[in-house]
PDB file of C-alpha atoms in Angstrom:
ATOM      1  CA  MET A 200     161.599 112.522 110.474  1.00  0.00           C
ATOM      2  CA  THR A 201     160.102 110.216 107.875  1.00  0.00           C
ATOM      3  CA  THR A 202     157.905 107.186 108.402  1.00  0.00           C
ATOM      4  CA  SER A 203     158.387 104.033 106.361  1.00  0.00           C
ATOM      5  CA  SER A 204     155.435 102.505 104.574  1.00  0.00           C
ATOM      6  CA  ALA A 205     155.800  99.351 106.696  1.00  0.00           C
ATOM      7  CA  SER A 206     155.463 101.224 110.001  1.00  0.00           C
ATOM      8  CA  ALA A 207     152.648 103.366 108.623  1.00  0.00           C
ATOM      9  CA  THR A 208     150.297 100.412 108.215  1.00  0.00           C
ATOM     10  CA  PRO A 209     148.623  98.406 111.004  1.00  0.00           C
ATOM     11  CA  PRO A 210     149.770  94.897 111.925  1.00  0.00           C
ATOM     12  CA  LEU A 211     148.814  92.234 109.413  1.00  0.00           C
ATOM     13  CA  PRO A 212     146.589  90.434 108.799  1.00  0.00           C
ATOM     14  CA  TYR A 213     144.073  93.238 109.315  1.00  0.00           C
ATOM     15  CA  THR A 214     140.381  92.539 109.901  1.00  0.00           C
ATOM     16  CA  PRO A 215     138.097  95.508 110.601  1.00  0.00           C
ATOM     17  CA  GLY A 216     135.902  95.425 113.677  1.00  0.00           C
ATOM     18  CA  TYR A 217     132.594  94.244 112.226  1.00  0.00           C
ATOM     19  CA  PRO A 218     130.092  95.604 111.704  1.00  0.00           C
ATOM     20  CA  ILE A 219     131.482  98.899 110.502  1.00  0.00           C
ATOM     21  CA  ARG A 220     128.765 101.246 111.693  1.00  0.00           C
ATOM     22  CA  THR A 221     127.714 104.558 110.168  1.00  0.00           C
ATOM     23  CA  GLU A 222     124.823 106.782 111.161  1.00  0.00           C
ATOM     24  CA  ARG A 223     122.244 104.527 109.469  1.00  0.00           C
ATOM     25  CA  LEU A 224     124.132 101.540 108.098  1.00  0.00           C
ATOM     26  CA  ASP A 225     126.035  98.428 109.095  1.00  0.00           C
ATOM     27  CA  LEU A 226     128.796  97.179 106.794  1.00  0.00           C
ATOM     28  CA  ARG A 227     129.413  93.504 107.560  1.00  0.00           C
ATOM     29  CA  PRO A 228     130.777  90.342 105.932  1.00  0.00           C
ATOM     30  CA  VAL A 229     128.585  88.715 103.291  1.00  0.00           C
ATOM     31  CA  THR A 230     127.039  85.336 104.188  1.00  0.00           C
ATOM     32  CA  ASP A 231     125.303  82.622 102.168  1.00  0.00           C
ATOM     33  CA  ASP A 232     122.002  83.872 103.578  1.00  0.00           C
ATOM     34  CA  ASP A 233     122.476  87.089 101.591  1.00  0.00           C
ATOM     35  CA  PHE A 234     122.076  85.317  98.252  1.00  0.00           C
ATOM     36  CA  ALA A 235     118.470  86.343  97.556  1.00  0.00           C
ATOM     37  CA  ALA A 236     119.059  90.013  98.385  1.00  0.00           C
ATOM     38  CA  ILE A 237     122.269  90.229  96.337  1.00  0.00           C
ATOM     39  CA  HIS A 238     120.882  88.320  93.355  1.00  0.00           C
ATOM     40  CA  ALA A 239     117.914  90.693  93.337  1.00  0.00           C
ATOM     41  CA  TYR A 240     120.172  93.482  92.037  1.00  0.00           C
ATOM     42  CA  GLN A 241     122.925  91.477  90.346  1.00  0.00           C
ATOM     43  CA  ARG A 242     120.352  90.192  87.855  1.00  0.00           C
ATOM     44  CA  LEU A 243     119.221  93.683  86.812  1.00  0.00           C
ATOM     45  CA  PRO A 244     120.591  94.981  83.475  1.00  0.00           C
ATOM     46  CA  GLU A 245     120.447  98.585  84.686  1.00  0.00           C
ATOM     47  CA  VAL A 246     122.692  97.764  87.648  1.00  0.00           C
ATOM     48  CA  CYS A 247     125.295  95.987  85.517  1.00  0.00           C
ATOM     49  CA  ARG A 248     125.239  98.419  82.604  1.00  0.00           C
ATOM     50  CA  TYR A 249     128.535 100.109  83.459  1.00  0.00           C
ATOM     51  CA  LEU A 250     130.192  97.163  85.220  1.00  0.00           C
ATOM     52  CA  TYR A 251     132.478  94.389  84.002  1.00  0.00           C
ATOM     53  CA  TRP A 252     130.024  91.609  84.834  1.00  0.00           C
ATOM     54  CA  GLY A 253     126.383  90.624  84.657  1.00  0.00           C
ATOM     55  CA  PRO A 254     123.552  90.485  84.627  1.00  0.00           C
ATOM     56  CA  LEU A 255     124.058  87.280  86.631  1.00  0.00           C
ATOM     57  CA  ASP A 256     121.872  84.207  86.746  1.00  0.00           C
ATOM     58  CA  GLU A 257     121.378  82.342  90.031  1.00  0.00           C
ATOM     59  CA  ALA A 258     124.517  80.261  89.602  1.00  0.00           C
ATOM     60  CA  GLY A 259     126.552  83.376  88.891  1.00  0.00           C
ATOM     61  CA  SER A 260     125.213  85.154  91.956  1.00  0.00           C
ATOM     62  CA  ARG A 261     125.861  82.129  94.176  1.00  0.00           C
ATOM     63  CA  ALA A 262     129.484  82.114  93.012  1.00  0.00           C
ATOM     64  CA  SER A 263     129.685  85.868  93.581  1.00  0.00           C
ATOM     65  CA  VAL A 264     128.272  85.585  97.106  1.00  0.00           C
ATOM     66  CA  ALA A 265     130.720  82.791  97.963  1.00  0.00           C
ATOM     67  CA  ALA A 266     133.637  84.912  96.745  1.00  0.00           C
ATOM     68  CA  LYS A 267     132.466  87.986  98.654  1.00  0.00           C
ATOM     69  CA  ALA A 268     131.993  85.977 101.851  1.00  0.00           C
ATOM     70  CA  ALA A 269     135.686  85.017 101.786  1.00  0.00           C
ATOM     71  CA  ARG A 270     136.929  88.611 101.433  1.00  0.00           C
ATOM     72  CA  THR A 271     136.903  89.895 104.997  1.00  0.00           C
ATOM     73  CA  THR A 272     140.604  90.284 105.878  1.00  0.00           C
ATOM     74  CA  LEU A 273     143.562  92.145 104.366  1.00  0.00           C
ATOM     75  CA  ARG A 274     146.894  90.338 104.345  1.00  0.00           C
ATOM     76  CA  ASP A 275     148.893  92.017 101.578  1.00  0.00           C
ATOM     77  CA  SER A 276     148.730  94.225  98.502  1.00  0.00           C
ATOM     78  CA  GLY A 277     145.927  93.239  96.169  1.00  0.00           C
ATOM     79  CA  ASP A 278     143.638  91.912  98.892  1.00  0.00           C
ATOM     80  CA  VAL A 279     140.002  92.963  98.940  1.00  0.00           C
ATOM     81  CA  LEU A 280     137.207  93.509 101.447  1.00  0.00           C
ATOM     82  CA  GLN A 281     133.680  92.977 100.084  1.00  0.00           C
ATOM     83  CA  LEU A 282     130.970  93.867 102.553  1.00  0.00           C
ATOM     84  CA  ALA A 283     127.196  93.792 102.649  1.00  0.00           C
ATOM     85  CA  VAL A 284     125.499  97.128 103.339  1.00  0.00           C
ATOM     86  CA  VAL A 285     122.508  96.781 105.653  1.00  0.00           C
ATOM     87  CA  VAL A 286     120.083  99.466 106.834  1.00  0.00           C
ATOM     88  CA  ARG A 287     120.311  99.089 110.605  1.00  0.00           C
ATOM     89  CA  GLU A 288     116.719 100.127 111.327  1.00  0.00           C
ATOM     90  CA  THR A 289     115.149  97.591 108.965  1.00  0.00           C
ATOM     91  CA  GLY A 290     117.829  94.913 108.586  1.00  0.00           C
ATOM     92  CA  ILE A 291     117.453  95.120 104.790  1.00  0.00           C
ATOM     93  CA  LEU A 292     120.531  94.484 102.635  1.00  0.00           C
ATOM     94  CA  ILE A 293     120.611  97.228 100.008  1.00  0.00           C
ATOM     95  CA  GLY A 294     123.969  96.687  98.279  1.00  0.00           C
ATOM     96  CA  ASP A 295     127.609  95.824  98.757  1.00  0.00           C
ATOM     97  CA  VAL A 296     130.851  97.756  98.784  1.00  0.00           C
ATOM     98  CA  THR A 297     134.440  96.899  97.915  1.00  0.00           C
ATOM     99  CA  PHE A 298     137.693  98.112  99.404  1.00  0.00           C
ATOM    100  CA  VAL A 299     140.907  97.205  97.564  1.00  0.00           C
ATOM    101  CA  TRP A 300     144.304  97.466  99.195  1.00  0.00           C
ATOM    102  CA  ARG A 301     146.209  98.235  96.016  1.00  0.00           C
ATOM    103  CA  SER A 302     149.717  98.724  97.350  1.00  0.00           C
ATOM    104  CA  ARG A 303     151.204  98.312 100.787  1.00  0.00           C
ATOM    105  CA  GLU A 304     154.469  99.932  99.694  1.00  0.00           C
ATOM    106  CA  HIS A 305     152.856 103.016  98.189  1.00  0.00           C
ATOM    107  CA  ARG A 306     149.905 103.092 100.619  1.00  0.00           C
ATOM    108  CA  GLN A 307     147.264 103.054  97.893  1.00  0.00           C
ATOM    109  CA  GLY A 308     143.668 101.873  98.062  1.00  0.00           C
ATOM    110  CA  GLY A 309     140.514 101.760  95.989  1.00  0.00           C
ATOM    111  CA  ILE A 310     136.767 101.708  96.568  1.00  0.00           C
ATOM    112  CA  GLY A 311     133.728 100.443  94.680  1.00  0.00           C
ATOM    113  CA  TYR A 312     130.012  99.981  95.293  1.00  0.00           C
ATOM    114  CA  VAL A 313     126.889  98.347  93.870  1.00  0.00           C
ATOM    115  CA  PHE A 314     123.397  99.132  95.207  1.00  0.00           C
ATOM    116  CA  HIS A 315     119.859  98.075  94.456  1.00  0.00           C
ATOM    117  CA  PRO A 316     118.212 100.947  92.539  1.00  0.00           C
ATOM    118  CA  ALA A 317     115.083 100.603  94.673  1.00  0.00           C
ATOM    119  CA  HIS A 318     117.043 102.210  97.512  1.00  0.00           C
ATOM    120  CA  ALA A 319     118.483 105.103  95.511  1.00  0.00           C
ATOM    121  CA  GLY A 320     117.954 108.700  96.575  1.00  0.00           C
ATOM    122  CA  HIS A 321     118.605 108.239 100.295  1.00  0.00           C
ATOM    123  CA  GLY A 322     122.340 108.851 100.337  1.00  0.00           C
ATOM    124  CA  TYR A 323     123.122 105.283 101.389  1.00  0.00           C
ATOM    125  CA  ALA A 324     125.851 104.709  98.792  1.00  0.00           C
ATOM    126  CA  THR A 325     127.570 107.962  99.757  1.00  0.00           C
ATOM    127  CA  GLU A 326     127.383 107.090 103.453  1.00  0.00           C
ATOM    128  CA  ALA A 327     128.775 103.587 102.947  1.00  0.00           C
ATOM    129  CA  SER A 328     131.545 104.795 100.641  1.00  0.00           C
ATOM    130  CA  ARG A 329     132.578 107.462 103.119  1.00  0.00           C
ATOM    131  CA  ALA A 330     133.008 104.694 105.695  1.00  0.00           C
ATOM    132  CA  LEU A 331     135.460 102.991 103.314  1.00  0.00           C
ATOM    133  CA  LEU A 332     137.444 106.202 102.947  1.00  0.00           C
ATOM    134  CA  LYS A 333     137.584 106.509 106.731  1.00  0.00           C
ATOM    135  CA  LEU A 334     138.803 102.917 107.024  1.00  0.00           C
ATOM    136  CA  GLY A 335     141.487 103.494 104.408  1.00  0.00           C
ATOM    137  CA  PHE A 336     142.780 106.800 105.688  1.00  0.00           C
ATOM    138  CA  GLU A 337     142.301 106.440 109.435  1.00  0.00           C
ATOM    139  CA  GLU A 338     142.666 102.702 110.070  1.00  0.00           C
ATOM    140  CA  LEU A 339     145.065 101.643 107.300  1.00  0.00           C
ATOM    141  CA  ARG A 340     146.753 105.057 107.104  1.00  0.00           C
ATOM    142  CA  LEU A 341     146.817 105.067 103.333  1.00  0.00           C
ATOM    143  CA  HIS A 342     148.153 107.981 101.314  1.00  0.00           C
ATOM    144  CA  ARG A 343     145.763 107.823  98.350  1.00  0.00           C
ATOM    145  CA  ILE A 344     142.440 106.153  97.509  1.00  0.00           C
ATOM    146  CA  GLN A 345     140.935 106.086  94.038  1.00  0.00           C
ATOM    147  CA  ALA A 346     137.847 104.895  92.205  1.00  0.00           C
ATOM    148  CA  GLU A 347     137.379 104.106  88.514  1.00  0.00           C
ATOM    149  CA  LEU A 348     134.142 104.290  86.579  1.00  0.00           C
ATOM    150  CA  ASP A 349     132.736 104.145  83.091  1.00  0.00           C
ATOM    151  CA  GLY A 350     132.746 107.632  81.634  1.00  0.00           C
ATOM    152  CA  ARG A 351     129.001 107.382  80.936  1.00  0.00           C
ATOM    153  CA  ASN A 352     128.158 106.675  84.574  1.00  0.00           C
ATOM    154  CA  THR A 353     127.309 110.216  85.616  1.00  0.00           C
ATOM    155  CA  ALA A 354     125.430 109.118  88.748  1.00  0.00           C
ATOM    156  CA  SER A 355     128.546 107.406  90.086  1.00  0.00           C
ATOM    157  CA  ALA A 356     130.660 110.455  89.232  1.00  0.00           C
ATOM    158  CA  ARG A 357     128.297 112.677  91.246  1.00  0.00           C
ATOM    159  CA  LEU A 358     128.576 110.303  94.202  1.00  0.00           C
ATOM    160  CA  LEU A 359     132.380 110.492  94.167  1.00  0.00           C
ATOM    161  CA  GLU A 360     132.239 114.272  93.936  1.00  0.00           C
ATOM    162  CA  ARG A 361     129.923 114.363  96.963  1.00  0.00           C
ATOM    163  CA  LEU A 362     132.590 112.434  98.834  1.00  0.00           C
ATOM    164  CA  GLY A 363     135.074 115.161  97.988  1.00  0.00           C
ATOM    165  CA  MET A 364     137.101 113.057  95.573  1.00  0.00           C
ATOM    166  CA  ARG A 365     138.538 114.893  92.594  1.00  0.00           C
ATOM    167  CA  ARG A 366     138.549 113.884  88.979  1.00  0.00           C
ATOM    168  CA  GLU A 367     142.133 113.007  88.052  1.00  0.00           C
ATOM    169  CA  GLY A 368     141.941 111.393  84.657  1.00  0.00           C
ATOM    170  CA  HIS A 369     139.786 110.663  81.631  1.00  0.00           C
ATOM    171  CA  LEU A 370     141.017 107.776  79.510  1.00  0.00           C
ATOM    172  CA  ARG A 371     139.387 107.881  76.080  1.00  0.00           C
ATOM    173  CA  GLU A 372     137.994 104.588  74.725  1.00  0.00           C
ATOM    174  CA  ASN A 373     140.045 102.714  77.307  1.00  0.00           C
ATOM    175  CA  GLU A 374     137.632  99.786  77.700  1.00  0.00           C
ATOM    176  CA  PHE A 375     135.546  97.571  75.453  1.00  0.00           C
ATOM    177  CA  LEU A 376     132.210  96.978  77.200  1.00  0.00           C
ATOM    178  CA  ASP A 377     128.964  95.566  75.841  1.00  0.00           C
ATOM    179  CA  GLY A 378     130.277  95.596  72.275  1.00  0.00           C
ATOM    180  CA  GLU A 379     131.502  99.181  72.217  1.00  0.00           C
ATOM    181  CA  TRP A 380     134.473 101.267  73.266  1.00  0.00           C
ATOM    182  CA  SER A 381     133.916 103.352  76.370  1.00  0.00           C
ATOM    183  CA  ASP A 382     135.899 105.890  78.364  1.00  0.00           C
ATOM    184  CA  GLU A 383     137.242 105.326  81.876  1.00  0.00           C
ATOM    185  CA  VAL A 384     137.284 108.134  84.449  1.00  0.00           C
ATOM    186  CA  ILE A 385     139.443 108.131  87.574  1.00  0.00           C
ATOM    187  CA  TYR A 386     138.652 109.934  90.825  1.00  0.00           C
ATOM    188  CA  ALA A 387     140.934 110.073  93.863  1.00  0.00           C
ATOM    189  CA  MET A 388     141.536 111.606  97.273  1.00  0.00           C
ATOM    190  CA  LEU A 389     144.744 112.089  99.253  1.00  0.00           C
ATOM    191  CA  ALA A 390     145.108 111.604 102.982  1.00  0.00           C
ATOM    192  CA  ARG A 391     145.691 115.321 103.572  1.00  0.00           C
ATOM    193  CA  GLU A 392     142.519 116.142 101.645  1.00  0.00           C
ATOM    194  CA  TRP A 393     140.594 113.713 103.854  1.00  0.00           C
ATOM    195  CA  ARG A 394     142.049 115.328 106.996  1.00  0.00           C
ATOM    196  CA  ASP A 395     141.163 118.797 105.725  1.00  0.00           C
ATOM    197  CA  GLN A 396     137.623 117.645 104.971  1.00  0.00           C
ATOM    198  CA  GLN A 397     137.206 116.221 108.472  1.00  0.00           C
ATOM    199  CA  LYS A 398     138.603 119.392 110.030  1.00  0.00           C
ATOM    200  CA  GLU A 399     136.164 121.535 108.068  1.00  0.00           C
ATOM    201  CA  GLY A 400     133.298 119.283 109.150  1.00  0.00           C
ATOM    202  CA  ARG A 401     134.223 119.659 112.822  1.00  0.00           C
ATOM    203  CA  GLN A 402     134.473 123.440 112.472  1.00  0.00           C
ATOM    204  CA  ARG A 403     130.939 123.583 111.053  1.00  0.00           C
ATOM    205  CA  GLU A 404     129.517 121.613 113.986  1.00  0.00           C
TER     206      GLU A 404
END
């Protein structure tokens, strides 16, 4: 018996139950009050080095925050969730994450993340990104989730490998960033790989 892509997805529109809670973090909608915390890392050249935007001035960050604040619900293919990542114990916003519903028909999604470097080394980005994979595979019942990154961004590649995503493609000089050609690398995970990973985790407990 096969299941159609329409019946495999939850009723639309779909809004996650906020906050999305992990062991240490809350993932919640962005608000205007988050401007200062988000601008603090969006203005940093080292944060934007491998991204398609920035560094942003105050006006740019205000526009970014307004756009993120509106992206809290999925209605159809191409829609995006952009959520603030907050350390529950301190209430400090340390970054934001993105979930893209790429295709309803083919049950495809994507993830992305940007974090303040001052909070690196604690596993927060990995923890928050794993929550997005869980949302995609367990709530939206997607078949495949991918992430793209600049080929020079080795730190991001290590993060995706920690999540259990596998490197699927390396596109040579696929993008023109900061005045030079750069490679794009694609990582992905399938639903069955996610289920196997969760099963292995339960067996170790």
